[in-house]
Tab-separated table of C-alpha atoms in Angstrom:
chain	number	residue	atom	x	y	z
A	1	UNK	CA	9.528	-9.018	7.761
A	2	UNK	CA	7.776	-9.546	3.798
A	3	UNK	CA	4.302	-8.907	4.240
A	4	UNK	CA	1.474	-9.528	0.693
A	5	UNK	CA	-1.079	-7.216	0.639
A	6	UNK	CA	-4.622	-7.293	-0.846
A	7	UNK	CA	-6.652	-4.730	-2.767
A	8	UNK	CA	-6.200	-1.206	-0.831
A	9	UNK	CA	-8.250	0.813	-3.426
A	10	UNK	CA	-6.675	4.035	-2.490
A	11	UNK	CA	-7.159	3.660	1.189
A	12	UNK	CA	-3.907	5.055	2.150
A	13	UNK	CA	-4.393	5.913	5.702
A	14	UNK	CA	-5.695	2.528	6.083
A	15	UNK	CA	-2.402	1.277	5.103
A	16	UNK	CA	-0.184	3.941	6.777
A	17	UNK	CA	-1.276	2.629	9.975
A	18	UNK	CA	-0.760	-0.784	9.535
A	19	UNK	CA	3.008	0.121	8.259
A	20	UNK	CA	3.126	2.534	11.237
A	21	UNK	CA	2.516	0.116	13.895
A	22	UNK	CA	5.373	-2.010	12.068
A	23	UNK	CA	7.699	0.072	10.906
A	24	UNK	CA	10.883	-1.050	11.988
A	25	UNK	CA	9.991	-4.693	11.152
A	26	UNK	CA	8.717	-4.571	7.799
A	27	UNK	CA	11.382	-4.289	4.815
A	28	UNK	CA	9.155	-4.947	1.793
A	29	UNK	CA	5.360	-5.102	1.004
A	30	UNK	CA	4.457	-7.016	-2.262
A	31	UNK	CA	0.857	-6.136	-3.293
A	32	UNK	CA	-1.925	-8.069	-5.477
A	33	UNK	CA	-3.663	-5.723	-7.626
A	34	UNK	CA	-6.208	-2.899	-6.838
A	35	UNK	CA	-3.667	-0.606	-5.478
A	36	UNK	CA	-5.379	2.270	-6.352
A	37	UNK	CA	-3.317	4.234	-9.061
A	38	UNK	CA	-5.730	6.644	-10.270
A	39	UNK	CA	-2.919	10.023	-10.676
A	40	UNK	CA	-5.966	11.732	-12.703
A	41	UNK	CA	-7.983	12.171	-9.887
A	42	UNK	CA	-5.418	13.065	-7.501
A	43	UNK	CA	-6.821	16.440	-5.738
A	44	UNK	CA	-10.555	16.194	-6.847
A	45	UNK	CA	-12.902	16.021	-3.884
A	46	UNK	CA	-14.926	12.680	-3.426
A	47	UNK	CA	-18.100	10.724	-0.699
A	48	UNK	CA	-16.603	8.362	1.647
A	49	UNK	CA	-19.243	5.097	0.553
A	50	UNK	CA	-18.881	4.335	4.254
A	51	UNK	CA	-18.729	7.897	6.313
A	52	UNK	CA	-20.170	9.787	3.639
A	53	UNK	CA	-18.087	12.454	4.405
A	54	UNK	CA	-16.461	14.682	1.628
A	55	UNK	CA	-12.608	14.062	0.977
A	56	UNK	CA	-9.862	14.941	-1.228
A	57	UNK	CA	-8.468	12.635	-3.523
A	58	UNK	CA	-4.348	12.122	-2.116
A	59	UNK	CA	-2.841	9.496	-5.044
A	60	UNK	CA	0.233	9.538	-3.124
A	61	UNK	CA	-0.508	9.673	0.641
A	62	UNK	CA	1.701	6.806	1.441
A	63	UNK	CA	3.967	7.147	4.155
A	64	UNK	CA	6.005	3.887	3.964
A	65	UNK	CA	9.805	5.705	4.747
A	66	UNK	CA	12.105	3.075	3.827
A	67	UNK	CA	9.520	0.416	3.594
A	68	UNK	CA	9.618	-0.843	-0.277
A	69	UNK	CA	6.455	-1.271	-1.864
A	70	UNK	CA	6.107	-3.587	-4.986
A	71	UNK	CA	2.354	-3.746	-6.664
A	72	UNK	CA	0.719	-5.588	-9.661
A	73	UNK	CA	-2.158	-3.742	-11.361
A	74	UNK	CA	-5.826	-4.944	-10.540
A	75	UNK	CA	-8.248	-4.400	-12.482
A	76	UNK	CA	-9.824	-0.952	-10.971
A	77	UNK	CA	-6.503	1.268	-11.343
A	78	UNK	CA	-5.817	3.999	-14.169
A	79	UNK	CA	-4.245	1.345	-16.683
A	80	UNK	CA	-3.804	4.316	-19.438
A	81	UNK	CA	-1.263	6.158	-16.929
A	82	UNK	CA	0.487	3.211	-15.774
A	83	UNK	CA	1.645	2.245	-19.620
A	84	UNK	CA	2.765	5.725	-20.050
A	85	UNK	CA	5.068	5.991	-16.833
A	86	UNK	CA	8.803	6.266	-17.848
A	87	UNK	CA	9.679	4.781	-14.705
A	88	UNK	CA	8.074	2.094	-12.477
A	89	UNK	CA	9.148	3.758	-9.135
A	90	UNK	CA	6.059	5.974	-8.603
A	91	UNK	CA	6.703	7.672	-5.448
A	92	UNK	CA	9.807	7.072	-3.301
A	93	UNK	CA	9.828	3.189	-2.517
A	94	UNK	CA	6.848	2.549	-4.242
A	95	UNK	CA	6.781	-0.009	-7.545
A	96	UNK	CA	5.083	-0.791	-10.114
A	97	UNK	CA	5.486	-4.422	-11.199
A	98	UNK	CA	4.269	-4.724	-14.993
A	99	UNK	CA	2.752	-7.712	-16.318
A	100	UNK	CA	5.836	-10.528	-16.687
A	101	UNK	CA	8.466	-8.604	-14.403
A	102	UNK	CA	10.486	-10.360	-11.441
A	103	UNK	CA	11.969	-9.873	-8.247
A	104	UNK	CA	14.576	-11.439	-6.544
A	105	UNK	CA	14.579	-11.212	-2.734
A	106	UNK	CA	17.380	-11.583	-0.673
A	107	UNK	CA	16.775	-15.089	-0.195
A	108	UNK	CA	17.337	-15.633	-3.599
A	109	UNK	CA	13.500	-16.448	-4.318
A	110	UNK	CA	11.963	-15.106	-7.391
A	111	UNK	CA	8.860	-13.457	-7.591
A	112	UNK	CA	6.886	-13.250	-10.463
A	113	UNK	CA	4.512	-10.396	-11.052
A	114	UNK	CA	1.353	-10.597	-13.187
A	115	UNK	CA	-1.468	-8.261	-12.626
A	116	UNK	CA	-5.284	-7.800	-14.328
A	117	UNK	CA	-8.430	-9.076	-14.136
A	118	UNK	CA	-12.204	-8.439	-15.588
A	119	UNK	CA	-14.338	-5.810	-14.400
A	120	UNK	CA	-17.953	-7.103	-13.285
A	121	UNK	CA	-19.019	-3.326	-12.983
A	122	UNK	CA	-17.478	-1.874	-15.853
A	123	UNK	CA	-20.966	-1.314	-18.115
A	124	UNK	CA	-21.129	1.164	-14.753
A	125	UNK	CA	-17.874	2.456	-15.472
A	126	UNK	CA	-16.842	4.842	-18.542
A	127	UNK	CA	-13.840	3.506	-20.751
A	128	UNK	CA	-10.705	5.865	-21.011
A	129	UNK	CA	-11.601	7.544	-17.823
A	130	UNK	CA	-12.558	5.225	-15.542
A	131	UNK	CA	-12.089	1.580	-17.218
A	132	UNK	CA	-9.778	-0.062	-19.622
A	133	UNK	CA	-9.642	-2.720	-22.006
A	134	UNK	CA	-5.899	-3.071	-20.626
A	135	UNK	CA	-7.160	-4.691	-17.735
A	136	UNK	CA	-7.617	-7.691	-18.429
A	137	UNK	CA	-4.379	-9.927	-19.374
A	138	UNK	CA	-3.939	-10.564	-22.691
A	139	UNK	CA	-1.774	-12.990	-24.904
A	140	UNK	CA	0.854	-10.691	-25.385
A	141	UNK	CA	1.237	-10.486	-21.767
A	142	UNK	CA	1.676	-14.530	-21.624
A	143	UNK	CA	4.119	-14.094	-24.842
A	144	UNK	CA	6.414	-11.588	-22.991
A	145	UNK	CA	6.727	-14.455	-19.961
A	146	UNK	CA	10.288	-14.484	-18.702
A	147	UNK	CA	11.847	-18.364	-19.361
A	148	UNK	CA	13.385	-18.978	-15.424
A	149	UNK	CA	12.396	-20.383	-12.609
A	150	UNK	CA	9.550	-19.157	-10.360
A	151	UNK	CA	9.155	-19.347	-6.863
A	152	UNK	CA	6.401	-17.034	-6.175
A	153	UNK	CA	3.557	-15.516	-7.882
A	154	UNK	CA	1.495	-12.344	-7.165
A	155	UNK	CA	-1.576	-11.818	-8.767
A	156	UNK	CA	-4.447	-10.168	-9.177
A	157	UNK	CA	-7.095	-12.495	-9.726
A	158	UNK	CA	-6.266	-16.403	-9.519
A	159	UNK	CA	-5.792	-19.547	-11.673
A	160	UNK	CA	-8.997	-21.542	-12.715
A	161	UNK	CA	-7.685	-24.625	-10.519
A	162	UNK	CA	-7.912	-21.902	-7.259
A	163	UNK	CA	-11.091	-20.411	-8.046
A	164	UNK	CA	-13.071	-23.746	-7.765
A	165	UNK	CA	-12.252	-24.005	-4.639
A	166	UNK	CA	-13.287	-20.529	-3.152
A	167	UNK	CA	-16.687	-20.356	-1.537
A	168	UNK	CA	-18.562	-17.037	-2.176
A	169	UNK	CA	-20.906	-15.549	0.255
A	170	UNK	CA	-22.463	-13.424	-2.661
A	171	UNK	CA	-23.702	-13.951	-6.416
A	172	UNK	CA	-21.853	-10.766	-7.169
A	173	UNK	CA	-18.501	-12.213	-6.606
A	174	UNK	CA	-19.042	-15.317	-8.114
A	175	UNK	CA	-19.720	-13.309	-11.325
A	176	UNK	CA	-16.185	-12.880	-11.796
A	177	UNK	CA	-15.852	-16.540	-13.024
A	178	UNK	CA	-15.830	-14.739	-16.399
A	179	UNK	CA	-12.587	-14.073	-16.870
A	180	UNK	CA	-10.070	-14.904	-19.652
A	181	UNK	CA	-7.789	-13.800	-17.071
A	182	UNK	CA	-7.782	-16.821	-15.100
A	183	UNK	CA	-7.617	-19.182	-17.649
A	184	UNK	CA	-4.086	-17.061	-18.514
A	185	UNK	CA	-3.065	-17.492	-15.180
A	186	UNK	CA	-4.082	-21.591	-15.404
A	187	UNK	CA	-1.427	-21.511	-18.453
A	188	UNK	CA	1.025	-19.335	-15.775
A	189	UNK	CA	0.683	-21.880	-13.072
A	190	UNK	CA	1.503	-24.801	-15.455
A	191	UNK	CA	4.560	-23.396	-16.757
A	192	UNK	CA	6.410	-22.524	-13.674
A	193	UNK	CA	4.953	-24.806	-11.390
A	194	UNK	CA	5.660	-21.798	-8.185
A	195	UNK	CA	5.585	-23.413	-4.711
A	196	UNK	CA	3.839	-19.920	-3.398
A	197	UNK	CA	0.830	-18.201	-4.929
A	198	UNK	CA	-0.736	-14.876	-3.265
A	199	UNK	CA	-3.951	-12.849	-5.201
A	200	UNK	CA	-6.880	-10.813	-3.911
A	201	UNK	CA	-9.535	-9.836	-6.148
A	202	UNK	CA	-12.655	-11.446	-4.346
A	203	UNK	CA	-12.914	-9.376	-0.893
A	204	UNK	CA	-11.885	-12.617	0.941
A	205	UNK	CA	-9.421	-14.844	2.783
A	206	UNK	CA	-8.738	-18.704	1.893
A	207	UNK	CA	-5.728	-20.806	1.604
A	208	UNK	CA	-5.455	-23.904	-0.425
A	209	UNK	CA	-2.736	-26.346	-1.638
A	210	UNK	CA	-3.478	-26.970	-5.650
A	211	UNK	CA	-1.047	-28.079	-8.592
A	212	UNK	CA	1.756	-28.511	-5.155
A	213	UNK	CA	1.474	-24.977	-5.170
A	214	UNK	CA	0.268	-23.130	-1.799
A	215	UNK	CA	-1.664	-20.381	-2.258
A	216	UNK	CA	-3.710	-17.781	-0.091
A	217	UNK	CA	-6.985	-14.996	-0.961
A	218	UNK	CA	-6.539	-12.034	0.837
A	219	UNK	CA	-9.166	-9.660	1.199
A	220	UNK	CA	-9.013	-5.726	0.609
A	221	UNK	CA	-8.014	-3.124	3.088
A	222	UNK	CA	-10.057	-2.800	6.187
A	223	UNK	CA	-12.233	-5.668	6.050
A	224	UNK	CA	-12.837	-7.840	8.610
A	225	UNK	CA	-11.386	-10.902	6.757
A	226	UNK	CA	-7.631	-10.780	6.696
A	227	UNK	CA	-5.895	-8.336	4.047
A	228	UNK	CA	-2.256	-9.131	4.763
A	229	UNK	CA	-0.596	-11.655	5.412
A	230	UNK	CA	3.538	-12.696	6.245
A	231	UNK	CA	5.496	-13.871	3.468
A	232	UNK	CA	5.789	-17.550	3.550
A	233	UNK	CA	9.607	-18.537	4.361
């Protein structure tokens, strides 16, 4: 069993149980975006927003054993660490998929990686500790595109084309229509054409059929709209 993930913003025990309940059916986890890199903080003490309980920051409280975990960056994760990491295996089983890298699973599918989106909060936020101009993708990242064919793509935010057709529930999501990063990902969609499309981003579930391309929202960890989701065969 493949399963895509949505944003899990750190909430590793959220995600250790859902692996644990599954662990000896589920060979691979692909993951769009907000994973929740943020190795600086990794000890310091923090509020639970929901329990308000005081907890220590664990960067690397994953317990997927031979599960293999492949994420994309969002755009809430420590982007200054993750261009400075000599090697995209994190933690045991656990991948980092830059901008423009593939992945071909053992039914010869390719995946295509391409993480980053806008901040809405980031005049809240303070750059070089906890925001980056490296979030969002930029033409480099569409320059360093590998020429093959894609099957897949995992995202972090979505194509213009699949945008239009979410409904928000909230002004503050719909603020995110701001975003060179889709229009990018427009220009990604057009070139490969991929029969699969999975992203996160906007806290909610949808699947549409755009472009002949199928594609599907998920939500973040531990909401009550769906964060995961089976692979597509």
């Amino acid at each position: 069993m493949k399963l895509v993930f949505g944003d899990i913003h750190g909430e590793f025990a959220k995600l250790n149980k859902i692996i644990n309940r599954r662990r000896d059916s589920i060979d691979m986890i692909l993951q769009c975006g907000d994973w929740g890199y943020w190795p600086k903080f990794h000890g310091t003490t923090y509020v639970d927003r929901v329990t308000g309980k005081v907890k220590i920051e664990n960067n690397y409280n994953v317990k997927n054993g031979k599960t293999k975990i492949y994420f994309c960056d969002g755009n809430h994760e420590d982007h200054e660490s993750l261009n400075k990491l000599e090697s995209n295996e994190i933690i045991p089983n656990i991948f980092y998929m830059k901008r423009g890298t593939t992945l071909t699973l053992d039914d010869g599918r390719v995946v295509l990686f391409i993480g980053g989106a806008s901040s809405i909060d980031k005049e809240f936020r303070t750059p070089g500790y906890d925001w980056f101009p490296e979030e969002a993708i930029t033409q480099q990242d569409i320059y360093n595109l590998p020429d093959m064919k894609i099957d897949i793509v995992i995202s972090h935010t979505c194509p213009r084309e699949f945008y239009n057709k979410l409904k928000f529930r909230n002004n503050f999501v719909a603020l995110k229509v701001n975003d060179s990063s889709m229009d990018a990902l427009s220009y990604v969609l057009n070139k490969y054409k991929p029969p699969l499309w999975y992203f996160a981003h906007f806290h909610l579930f949808k699947q549409g059929y755009d472009s002949n391309c199928r594609w599907t929202a998920l939500s973040y960890i531990g909401s009550s709209e769906r964060c995961w989701i089976e692979l597509r065969k």
